[in-house]
């Protein structure tokens, strides 16, 4: 019994040390984590390897830290994703090559490792000849844009391949308008269309819907463009054409036309099963009109998962904070959700270490740090807008001219007074239901939308008292 009791105390002590080790990493106390890693070494060398890796990444030019980390790898199983993570940073390419040579299974990760070695100036390690031959060899196994970008930057002519990346390579290299026109026929992302059209100075496109996007990019809003866009949409209300018309309406920066955009998104929000783009645009329009309850309803209907909350919270929290709405249940719930994500990462880190997944440890630490330092988290805690960066992953969903609709609220754009919209920085004034109905573009007969708009106006009046 005494031996069993001693064993239990020993295991418990080890677990406590592991917990303390992770806590030291989380507070970036690298020196303490190294001490604890040494104490845990006899049971598992993985902890010391982890702490020495973090120490090296903090000071990659420090030779002593580099050598200590390399020495520690002798006691660990080296996985390809660790080498890839280091190679992506241009670190230890030659030092770790002997590990690469031992890789028996030439999978996708293996070629990613070789790619990073090549583009970081170590093509000789591939033993495939000069740089062009190395790039061709890698492209035979890896259709990766980084390699095409490297070829462009270094004036390398590549042989023909049937891939979208190769088409982009030729477009960048030759800048041929005919090639751009052909490529744009299959592009659905507005920002991508703008990028390609701008690259070759494209003035028009034979596909009407795509041409409307090109003309909007080149010239901004125009009444003729609006009527043309509506005609294209009326013939074929596809997701792309709905987005295109809404983009033109939003680009006008006029309250009544924003109301028409809201109507179109309301009308088509559930038309295309499995495609949430129109519903997402509808959510952002509701956000711009400060219709807080309906923004929440949209997000709920899209099935937003807990892990997505940190990135999507600003869609509703900007209204909550800017308009001074009291919803502590939602606000505290989001804070707890973000903290829960951090706790999940904390638990994962120990498992990653035990399994020797060092690259995952680094990713988890960086993600946790970004969550802890998140502007959205700080705004939710303090109930005030403090951010200065409007960027987010949705900003260019409707292209450049519609990007203001999706911007994260920033300090300089918080409205001084009370109004219909989230901010008066881009669109001032307001619009009535009659102004939206008498828009001169389309007939709005939907009783559902009329009731929706009137409910929205009543809600706005209640929060603007």
Short mmCIF file of C-alpha atoms in Angstrom, two decimals:
data_model
loop_
_atom_site.label_atom_id
_atom_site.label_comp_id
_atom_site.label_asym_id
_atom_site.label_seq_id
_atom_site.Cartn_x
_atom_site.Cartn_y
_atom_site.Cartn_z
CA UNK A 1 0.00 0.00 0.00
CA UNK A 2 2.86 2.37 0.83
CA UNK A 3 4.40 1.81 -2.61
CA UNK A 4 1.05 2.46 -4.30
CA UNK A 5 0.60 5.62 -2.27
CA UNK A 6 4.10 6.79 -3.22
CA UNK A 7 3.36 6.09 -6.88
CA UNK A 8 0.14 8.08 -6.71
CA UNK A 9 1.94 11.03 -5.12
CA UNK A 10 4.65 10.81 -7.78
CA UNK A 11 2.12 10.81 -10.64
CA UNK A 12 0.20 13.65 -9.00
CA UNK A 13 3.42 15.63 -8.62
CA UNK A 14 4.27 15.06 -12.29
CA UNK A 15 0.81 16.25 -13.34
CA UNK A 16 1.20 19.38 -11.22
CA UNK A 17 4.59 20.07 -12.83
CA UNK A 18 3.06 19.64 -16.29
CA UNK A 19 0.28 22.06 -15.38
CA UNK A 20 2.80 24.57 -14.03
CA UNK A 21 4.87 24.13 -17.20
CA UNK A 22 1.92 25.03 -19.44
CA UNK A 23 1.07 27.99 -17.20
CA UNK A 24 4.65 29.25 -17.54
CA UNK A 25 4.40 29.02 -21.33
CA UNK A 26 1.09 30.87 -21.31
CA UNK A 27 2.52 33.79 -19.38
CA UNK A 28 5.62 33.69 -21.62
CA UNK A 29 7.92 32.86 -18.70
CA UNK A 30 10.32 30.89 -20.89
CA UNK A 31 13.06 30.66 -18.26
CA UNK A 32 10.70 29.01 -15.77
CA UNK A 33 9.38 26.65 -18.44
CA UNK A 34 12.95 25.52 -19.17
CA UNK A 35 13.50 24.81 -15.46
CA UNK A 36 10.30 22.78 -15.33
CA UNK A 37 11.19 21.04 -18.59
CA UNK A 38 14.43 19.83 -17.01
CA UNK A 39 12.51 18.56 -13.97
CA UNK A 40 10.15 16.63 -16.26
CA UNK A 41 12.90 15.37 -18.56
CA UNK A 42 13.28 11.91 -17.04
CA UNK A 43 9.57 11.22 -17.59
CA UNK A 44 9.25 12.97 -20.94
CA UNK A 45 11.85 15.04 -22.81
CA UNK A 46 9.07 16.66 -24.86
CA UNK A 47 8.53 19.44 -22.32
CA UNK A 48 12.14 20.58 -22.44
CA UNK A 49 12.14 20.42 -26.25
CA UNK A 50 9.02 22.61 -26.26
CA UNK A 51 10.49 25.24 -23.94
CA UNK A 52 13.76 25.36 -25.87
CA UNK A 53 11.82 25.69 -29.14
CA UNK A 54 9.84 28.64 -27.77
CA UNK A 55 13.06 30.17 -26.44
CA UNK A 56 14.71 29.82 -29.86
CA UNK A 57 11.71 31.29 -31.72
CA UNK A 58 11.82 34.31 -29.40
CA UNK A 59 15.49 34.92 -30.36
CA UNK A 60 16.23 33.06 -33.63
CA UNK A 61 19.61 34.79 -34.09
CA UNK A 62 20.89 33.65 -30.68
CA UNK A 63 23.39 30.86 -31.43
CA UNK A 64 23.34 29.42 -27.91
CA UNK A 65 19.54 29.08 -27.94
CA UNK A 66 19.70 27.55 -31.40
CA UNK A 67 22.28 24.98 -30.34
CA UNK A 68 20.38 24.07 -27.17
CA UNK A 69 17.23 23.48 -29.17
CA UNK A 70 19.02 21.38 -31.80
CA UNK A 71 20.64 19.32 -29.04
CA UNK A 72 17.25 18.69 -27.43
CA UNK A 73 15.90 17.24 -30.69
CA UNK A 74 18.16 14.23 -30.20
CA UNK A 75 15.70 13.08 -27.53
CA UNK A 76 12.55 13.60 -29.58
CA UNK A 77 10.74 12.19 -32.59
CA UNK A 78 10.89 14.89 -35.26
CA UNK A 79 7.70 15.31 -37.25
CA UNK A 80 7.46 16.89 -40.68
CA UNK A 81 5.13 19.66 -39.53
CA UNK A 82 7.77 20.95 -37.08
CA UNK A 83 10.34 21.17 -39.88
CA UNK A 84 7.76 22.83 -42.13
CA UNK A 85 6.90 25.40 -39.46
CA UNK A 86 10.58 26.28 -38.99
CA UNK A 87 11.34 26.29 -42.72
CA UNK A 88 8.41 28.66 -43.36
CA UNK A 89 10.19 31.10 -41.09
CA UNK A 90 13.47 30.49 -42.91
CA UNK A 91 14.96 28.86 -39.82
CA UNK A 92 17.35 25.90 -39.47
CA UNK A 93 16.95 24.84 -43.10
CA UNK A 94 20.39 23.26 -43.38
CA UNK A 95 20.52 22.14 -39.74
CA UNK A 96 17.40 20.00 -40.07
CA UNK A 97 18.00 18.67 -43.57
CA UNK A 98 19.34 15.36 -42.31
CA UNK A 99 15.94 14.76 -40.72
CA UNK A 100 14.26 15.51 -44.05
CA UNK A 101 16.51 12.96 -45.77
CA UNK A 102 15.20 10.27 -43.41
CA UNK A 103 11.54 10.82 -44.33
CA UNK A 104 10.43 7.59 -45.97
CA UNK A 105 6.85 8.48 -46.91
CA UNK A 106 6.86 11.26 -49.51
CA UNK A 107 3.49 12.81 -48.71
CA UNK A 108 2.12 16.31 -49.26
CA UNK A 109 3.85 17.63 -46.14
CA UNK A 110 7.20 16.32 -47.39
CA UNK A 111 6.94 18.41 -50.55
CA UNK A 112 5.81 21.44 -48.56
CA UNK A 113 9.02 21.12 -46.54
CA UNK A 114 11.11 20.94 -49.73
CA UNK A 115 9.23 23.92 -51.16
CA UNK A 116 10.14 26.08 -48.16
CA UNK A 117 13.79 24.99 -48.41
CA UNK A 118 13.83 25.98 -52.08
CA UNK A 119 12.17 29.39 -51.80
CA UNK A 120 14.33 30.27 -48.79
CA UNK A 121 17.49 29.91 -50.86
CA UNK A 122 18.46 26.30 -50.23
CA UNK A 123 17.50 24.66 -53.53
CA UNK A 124 20.78 22.72 -53.51
CA UNK A 125 19.43 20.53 -50.72
CA UNK A 126 16.89 19.09 -53.16
CA UNK A 127 19.71 17.73 -55.35
CA UNK A 128 17.65 18.34 -58.48
CA UNK A 129 19.96 20.67 -60.34
CA UNK A 130 19.58 24.43 -60.83
CA UNK A 131 16.72 26.49 -59.39
CA UNK A 132 14.38 26.11 -62.43
CA UNK A 133 14.71 22.32 -62.32
CA UNK A 134 13.99 22.32 -58.58
CA UNK A 135 10.86 24.42 -59.05
CA UNK A 136 9.65 22.18 -61.89
CA UNK A 137 10.25 19.09 -59.75
CA UNK A 138 8.26 20.56 -56.88
CA UNK A 139 5.41 21.63 -59.17
CA UNK A 140 5.20 18.07 -60.46
CA UNK A 141 4.22 17.10 -56.92
CA UNK A 142 2.75 20.29 -55.49
CA UNK A 143 0.43 22.76 -57.23
CA UNK A 144 1.36 25.60 -54.89
CA UNK A 145 1.04 29.33 -55.64
CA UNK A 146 4.16 30.12 -53.57
CA UNK A 147 6.24 28.31 -56.19
CA UNK A 148 4.66 30.26 -59.03
CA UNK A 149 5.22 33.49 -57.11
CA UNK A 150 8.85 32.49 -56.59
CA UNK A 151 9.20 31.77 -60.33
CA UNK A 152 7.76 35.19 -61.19
CA UNK A 153 10.04 36.98 -58.73
CA UNK A 154 13.08 35.19 -60.11
CA UNK A 155 12.28 35.31 -63.83
CA UNK A 156 11.84 31.55 -64.18
CA UNK A 157 9.97 30.27 -67.26
CA UNK A 158 7.81 27.28 -66.39
CA UNK A 159 6.43 24.61 -68.66
CA UNK A 160 2.70 24.43 -69.26
CA UNK A 161 0.47 22.89 -66.59
CA UNK A 162 -3.29 22.48 -66.40
CA UNK A 163 -4.05 24.34 -63.19
CA UNK A 164 -5.63 27.58 -62.04
CA UNK A 165 -2.37 28.58 -60.36
CA UNK A 166 -0.56 28.22 -63.69
CA UNK A 167 -3.18 30.43 -65.35
CA UNK A 168 -2.53 33.08 -62.70
CA UNK A 169 1.21 32.69 -63.25
CA UNK A 170 0.78 33.35 -66.99
CA UNK A 171 -1.54 36.28 -66.28
CA UNK A 172 1.03 37.89 -63.97
CA UNK A 173 3.83 37.16 -66.41
CA UNK A 174 2.20 38.19 -69.69
CA UNK A 175 -0.59 40.52 -68.52
CA UNK A 176 -2.69 39.63 -71.56
CA UNK A 177 -6.23 41.04 -71.57
CA UNK A 178 -7.60 38.07 -73.50
CA UNK A 179 -6.28 35.70 -70.86
CA UNK A 180 -7.79 37.88 -68.11
CA UNK A 181 -11.18 37.91 -69.85
CA UNK A 182 -11.16 34.12 -70.11
CA UNK A 183 -10.10 33.66 -66.49
CA UNK A 184 -12.79 36.05 -65.23
CA UNK A 185 -15.53 33.93 -66.79
CA UNK A 186 -15.19 31.48 -63.92
CA UNK A 187 -14.43 33.92 -61.08
CA UNK A 188 -17.12 34.63 -58.48
CA UNK A 189 -15.16 36.58 -55.84
CA UNK A 190 -15.59 40.33 -56.36
CA UNK A 191 -12.19 41.22 -54.94
CA UNK A 192 -10.54 38.68 -57.24
CA UNK A 193 -12.39 40.11 -60.25
CA UNK A 194 -11.21 43.60 -59.32
CA UNK A 195 -7.64 42.40 -58.85
CA UNK A 196 -7.48 40.68 -62.25
CA UNK A 197 -9.18 43.55 -64.09
CA UNK A 198 -6.88 46.11 -62.50
CA UNK A 199 -3.77 44.04 -63.25
CA UNK A 200 -4.31 44.18 -67.01
CA UNK A 201 -6.18 47.48 -67.19
CA UNK A 202 -9.37 45.75 -68.32
CA UNK A 203 -12.04 48.21 -69.44
CA UNK A 204 -14.92 45.80 -70.06
CA UNK A 205 -15.96 42.14 -70.05
CA UNK A 206 -18.32 40.28 -72.40
CA UNK A 207 -20.30 38.72 -69.54
CA UNK A 208 -22.81 41.35 -68.42
CA UNK A 209 -22.74 40.58 -64.70
CA UNK A 210 -18.94 40.50 -64.56
CA UNK A 211 -18.80 43.70 -66.61
CA UNK A 212 -21.03 45.44 -64.06
CA UNK A 213 -18.50 44.54 -61.35
CA UNK A 214 -15.65 45.82 -63.56
CA UNK A 215 -17.48 49.09 -64.30
CA UNK A 216 -18.27 49.58 -60.61
CA UNK A 217 -14.58 49.10 -59.81
CA UNK A 218 -13.49 51.55 -62.52
CA UNK A 219 -16.08 54.29 -62.15
CA UNK A 220 -18.01 53.83 -58.94
CA UNK A 221 -21.77 54.26 -58.69
CA UNK A 222 -23.82 55.56 -61.60
CA UNK A 223 -27.55 55.60 -62.38
CA UNK A 224 -27.00 53.92 -65.75
CA UNK A 225 -24.92 51.21 -64.11
CA UNK A 226 -27.65 50.66 -61.52
CA UNK A 227 -30.34 50.17 -64.15
CA UNK A 228 -28.10 47.88 -66.16
CA UNK A 229 -27.28 45.84 -63.07
CA UNK A 230 -30.97 45.53 -62.23
CA UNK A 231 -31.70 44.31 -65.77
CA UNK A 232 -29.05 41.59 -65.44
CA UNK A 233 -30.45 40.54 -62.06
CA UNK A 234 -34.08 40.56 -63.32
CA UNK A 235 -33.17 38.08 -66.07
CA UNK A 236 -31.28 35.76 -63.73
CA UNK A 237 -31.46 36.23 -59.92
CA UNK A 238 -28.43 34.01 -59.25
CA UNK A 239 -26.36 34.47 -56.10
CA UNK A 240 -23.68 36.30 -58.09
CA UNK A 241 -26.21 38.63 -59.74
CA UNK A 242 -27.97 39.35 -56.44
CA UNK A 243 -24.62 40.25 -54.89
CA UNK A 244 -23.68 42.36 -57.91
CA UNK A 245 -26.88 44.43 -57.75
CA UNK A 246 -26.60 44.87 -53.98
CA UNK A 247 -22.97 45.97 -54.45
CA UNK A 248 -24.06 48.69 -56.88
CA UNK A 249 -26.86 49.85 -54.55
CA UNK A 250 -24.56 49.95 -51.52
CA UNK A 251 -21.87 51.84 -53.46
CA UNK A 252 -24.28 54.78 -53.93
CA UNK A 253 -24.06 55.55 -50.19
CA UNK A 254 -27.65 56.83 -50.21
CA UNK A 255 -30.08 55.88 -47.47
CA UNK A 256 -33.05 54.96 -49.73
CA UNK A 257 -30.87 52.75 -51.95
CA UNK A 258 -29.48 51.02 -48.88
CA UNK A 259 -33.12 50.32 -48.07
CA UNK A 260 -33.56 48.74 -51.52
CA UNK A 261 -30.42 46.65 -50.92
CA UNK A 262 -31.95 45.55 -47.62
CA UNK A 263 -35.13 44.54 -49.46
CA UNK A 264 -33.24 42.45 -52.04
CA UNK A 265 -31.24 40.67 -49.34
CA UNK A 266 -34.45 40.10 -47.34
CA UNK A 267 -36.18 38.70 -50.43
CA UNK A 268 -33.42 36.26 -51.38
CA UNK A 269 -31.89 35.44 -48.00
CA UNK A 270 -33.20 31.84 -48.05
CA UNK A 271 -33.44 31.22 -51.81
CA UNK A 272 -30.21 29.32 -52.33
CA UNK A 273 -29.94 26.39 -49.94
CA UNK A 274 -26.42 25.74 -48.73
CA UNK A 275 -25.18 29.18 -49.81
CA UNK A 276 -25.07 31.63 -46.92
CA UNK A 277 -23.60 34.62 -48.78
CA UNK A 278 -26.88 36.48 -49.30
CA UNK A 279 -27.97 35.74 -45.72
CA UNK A 280 -24.60 37.02 -44.47
CA UNK A 281 -24.99 40.21 -46.53
CA UNK A 282 -28.50 40.56 -45.11
CA UNK A 283 -27.05 40.25 -41.60
CA UNK A 284 -24.54 43.02 -42.32
CA UNK A 285 -27.26 45.25 -43.78
CA UNK A 286 -29.36 44.68 -40.65
CA UNK A 287 -26.23 45.57 -38.67
CA UNK A 288 -25.79 48.81 -40.62
CA UNK A 289 -29.44 49.65 -39.93
CA UNK A 290 -28.78 48.81 -36.24
CA UNK A 291 -31.48 46.12 -36.20
CA UNK A 292 -29.77 44.25 -33.39
CA UNK A 293 -32.36 41.48 -32.72
CA UNK A 294 -32.45 40.48 -36.37
CA UNK A 295 -28.64 40.37 -36.63
CA UNK A 296 -28.69 37.82 -33.81
CA UNK A 297 -31.45 35.88 -35.57
CA UNK A 298 -29.39 35.75 -38.78
CA UNK A 299 -26.30 34.49 -36.98
CA UNK A 300 -28.36 31.86 -35.17
CA UNK A 301 -29.91 30.68 -38.43
CA UNK A 302 -26.44 30.33 -39.95
CA UNK A 303 -25.53 27.97 -37.12
CA UNK A 304 -22.52 29.93 -35.87
CA UNK A 305 -20.42 27.56 -33.76
CA UNK A 306 -18.58 28.41 -30.55
CA UNK A 307 -15.18 28.44 -32.27
CA UNK A 308 -16.47 31.06 -34.74
CA UNK A 309 -17.72 33.45 -32.06
CA UNK A 310 -14.40 35.34 -31.58
CA UNK A 311 -14.32 36.27 -35.29
CA UNK A 312 -18.02 37.04 -35.70
CA UNK A 313 -18.88 38.82 -32.44
CA UNK A 314 -18.19 42.29 -33.85
CA UNK A 315 -21.18 41.91 -36.20
CA UNK A 316 -23.50 42.37 -33.23
CA UNK A 317 -21.19 43.82 -30.57
CA UNK A 318 -20.54 46.96 -32.65
CA UNK A 319 -24.27 47.77 -32.43
CA UNK A 320 -24.46 46.78 -28.76
CA UNK A 321 -21.61 49.08 -27.77
CA UNK A 322 -22.16 51.97 -30.20
CA UNK A 323 -25.87 52.25 -29.39
CA UNK A 324 -25.49 51.52 -25.67
CA UNK A 325 -27.82 48.52 -25.77
CA UNK A 326 -28.04 46.55 -22.52
CA UNK A 327 -27.66 42.84 -23.23
CA UNK A 328 -25.34 41.49 -20.57
CA UNK A 329 -26.42 37.92 -21.27
CA UNK A 330 -25.11 38.07 -24.83
CA UNK A 331 -22.08 40.21 -23.92
CA UNK A 332 -20.94 38.04 -21.01
CA UNK A 333 -21.75 34.91 -22.98
CA UNK A 334 -19.37 36.00 -25.74
CA UNK A 335 -16.66 36.83 -23.20
CA UNK A 336 -17.07 33.41 -21.60
CA UNK A 337 -17.04 31.77 -25.02
CA UNK A 338 -13.71 33.39 -25.91
CA UNK A 339 -12.32 32.41 -22.51
CA UNK A 340 -13.62 28.89 -23.13
CA UNK A 341 -11.73 28.80 -26.44
CA UNK A 342 -8.61 29.84 -24.55
CA UNK A 343 -9.19 27.11 -21.95
CA UNK A 344 -9.60 24.54 -24.72
CA UNK A 345 -6.28 25.66 -26.18
CA UNK A 346 -4.65 25.40 -22.74
CA UNK A 347 -5.80 21.80 -22.45
CA UNK A 348 -4.74 21.01 -26.02
CA UNK A 349 -1.23 22.36 -25.47
CA UNK A 350 -0.39 19.71 -22.87
CA UNK A 351 -1.65 16.94 -25.18
CA UNK A 352 0.30 18.38 -28.12
CA UNK A 353 3.47 18.40 -26.02
CA UNK A 354 2.97 14.81 -24.84
CA UNK A 355 2.47 13.70 -28.44
CA UNK A 356 5.52 15.57 -29.70
CA UNK A 357 3.39 17.86 -31.89
CA UNK A 358 5.61 20.89 -31.34
CA UNK A 359 4.34 22.85 -34.35
CA UNK A 360 0.79 22.54 -33.00
CA UNK A 361 2.01 23.85 -29.64
CA UNK A 362 3.42 26.97 -31.31
CA UNK A 363 0.21 27.48 -33.31
CA UNK A 364 -1.93 27.05 -30.19
CA UNK A 365 0.20 29.51 -28.20
CA UNK A 366 -0.01 32.10 -30.96
CA UNK A 367 -3.76 31.64 -31.37
CA UNK A 368 -4.30 31.90 -27.62
CA UNK A 369 -2.24 35.08 -27.49
CA UNK A 370 -4.29 36.60 -30.30
CA UNK A 371 -7.52 35.74 -28.44
CA UNK A 372 -6.23 37.18 -25.18
CA UNK A 373 -5.16 40.41 -26.91
CA UNK A 374 -8.27 40.56 -29.11
CA UNK A 375 -9.72 44.04 -29.54
CA UNK A 376 -13.20 42.52 -29.62
CA UNK A 377 -12.64 40.85 -26.24
CA UNK A 378 -11.41 44.11 -24.71
CA UNK A 379 -14.38 46.00 -26.18
CA UNK A 380 -16.82 43.46 -24.77
CA UNK A 381 -15.20 43.71 -21.34
CA UNK A 382 -15.11 47.52 -21.29
CA UNK A 383 -18.32 48.15 -23.27
CA UNK A 384 -16.66 50.75 -25.47
CA UNK A 385 -15.16 50.91 -28.95
CA UNK A 386 -11.37 51.04 -28.72
CA UNK A 387 -10.21 49.57 -32.05
CA UNK A 388 -8.65 51.47 -34.94
CA UNK A 389 -8.51 48.69 -37.55
CA UNK A 390 -11.66 48.18 -39.65
CA UNK A 391 -10.38 45.10 -41.49
CA UNK A 392 -11.97 41.67 -41.22
CA UNK A 393 -12.38 38.62 -43.43
CA UNK A 394 -15.73 39.83 -44.84
CA UNK A 395 -14.72 43.36 -45.78
CA UNK A 396 -14.50 42.85 -49.55
CA UNK A 397 -17.44 40.48 -49.97
CA UNK A 398 -19.05 43.08 -52.26
CA UNK A 399 -15.81 44.51 -53.62
CA UNK A 400 -14.02 47.75 -52.82
CA UNK A 401 -16.96 50.16 -53.18
CA UNK A 402 -19.13 48.13 -50.81
CA UNK A 403 -16.41 47.47 -48.24
CA UNK A 404 -17.67 50.14 -45.81
CA UNK A 405 -20.75 48.03 -45.11
CA UNK A 406 -18.60 45.29 -43.54
CA UNK A 407 -16.04 47.37 -41.64
CA UNK A 408 -15.42 46.74 -37.98
CA UNK A 409 -16.43 49.83 -36.02
CA UNK A 410 -13.47 52.03 -35.06
CA UNK A 411 -13.03 54.92 -32.65
CA UNK A 412 -13.01 57.60 -35.36
CA UNK A 413 -16.26 56.33 -36.91
CA UNK A 414 -18.41 56.19 -33.79
CA UNK A 415 -21.33 58.55 -34.54
CA UNK A 416 -21.59 61.75 -32.55
CA UNK A 417 -25.39 61.73 -32.46
CA UNK A 418 -28.28 59.33 -32.87
CA UNK A 419 -29.29 58.16 -36.31
CA UNK A 420 -30.63 55.35 -38.44
CA UNK A 421 -27.26 53.84 -39.27
CA UNK A 422 -24.45 52.30 -37.27
CA UNK A 423 -22.15 55.16 -38.30
CA UNK A 424 -22.73 58.45 -40.11
CA UNK A 425 -19.20 58.38 -41.54
CA UNK A 426 -20.32 57.11 -44.96
CA UNK A 427 -24.10 57.53 -45.11
CA UNK A 428 -25.88 60.33 -43.29
CA UNK A 429 -29.57 61.00 -42.89
CA UNK A 430 -32.23 58.32 -42.96
CA UNK A 431 -34.95 56.88 -45.14
CA UNK A 432 -38.63 56.13 -44.64
CA UNK A 433 -40.46 53.08 -45.91
CA UNK A 434 -42.18 55.26 -48.52
CA UNK A 435 -38.81 56.42 -49.85
CA UNK A 436 -37.67 52.83 -50.19
CA UNK A 437 -40.92 51.80 -51.90
CA UNK A 438 -40.77 54.76 -54.31
CA UNK A 439 -37.23 53.98 -55.40
CA UNK A 440 -37.68 54.36 -59.16
CA UNK A 441 -35.91 51.07 -59.83
CA UNK A 442 -38.16 48.20 -58.81
CA UNK A 443 -41.61 47.57 -57.40
CA UNK A 444 -41.70 46.32 -53.82
CA UNK A 445 -44.98 44.57 -53.02
CA UNK A 446 -43.80 42.24 -50.26
CA UNK A 447 -45.98 42.72 -47.19
CA UNK A 448 -43.42 40.73 -45.25
CA UNK A 449 -40.69 43.25 -46.04
CA UNK A 450 -42.94 46.21 -45.25
CA UNK A 451 -43.73 44.73 -41.83
CA UNK A 452 -40.04 43.96 -41.32
CA UNK A 453 -39.01 47.54 -42.19
CA UNK A 454 -41.64 49.07 -39.91
CA UNK A 455 -40.53 46.80 -37.06
CA UNK A 456 -36.93 47.88 -37.69
CA UNK A 457 -37.86 51.58 -37.55
CA UNK A 458 -39.71 51.07 -34.25
CA UNK A 459 -36.67 49.31 -32.83
CA UNK A 460 -34.39 52.13 -33.98
CA UNK A 461 -36.64 54.67 -32.29
CA UNK A 462 -36.52 52.67 -29.05
CA UNK A 463 -32.71 52.59 -28.90
CA UNK A 464 -32.32 56.22 -30.00
CA UNK A 465 -34.44 57.68 -27.18
#
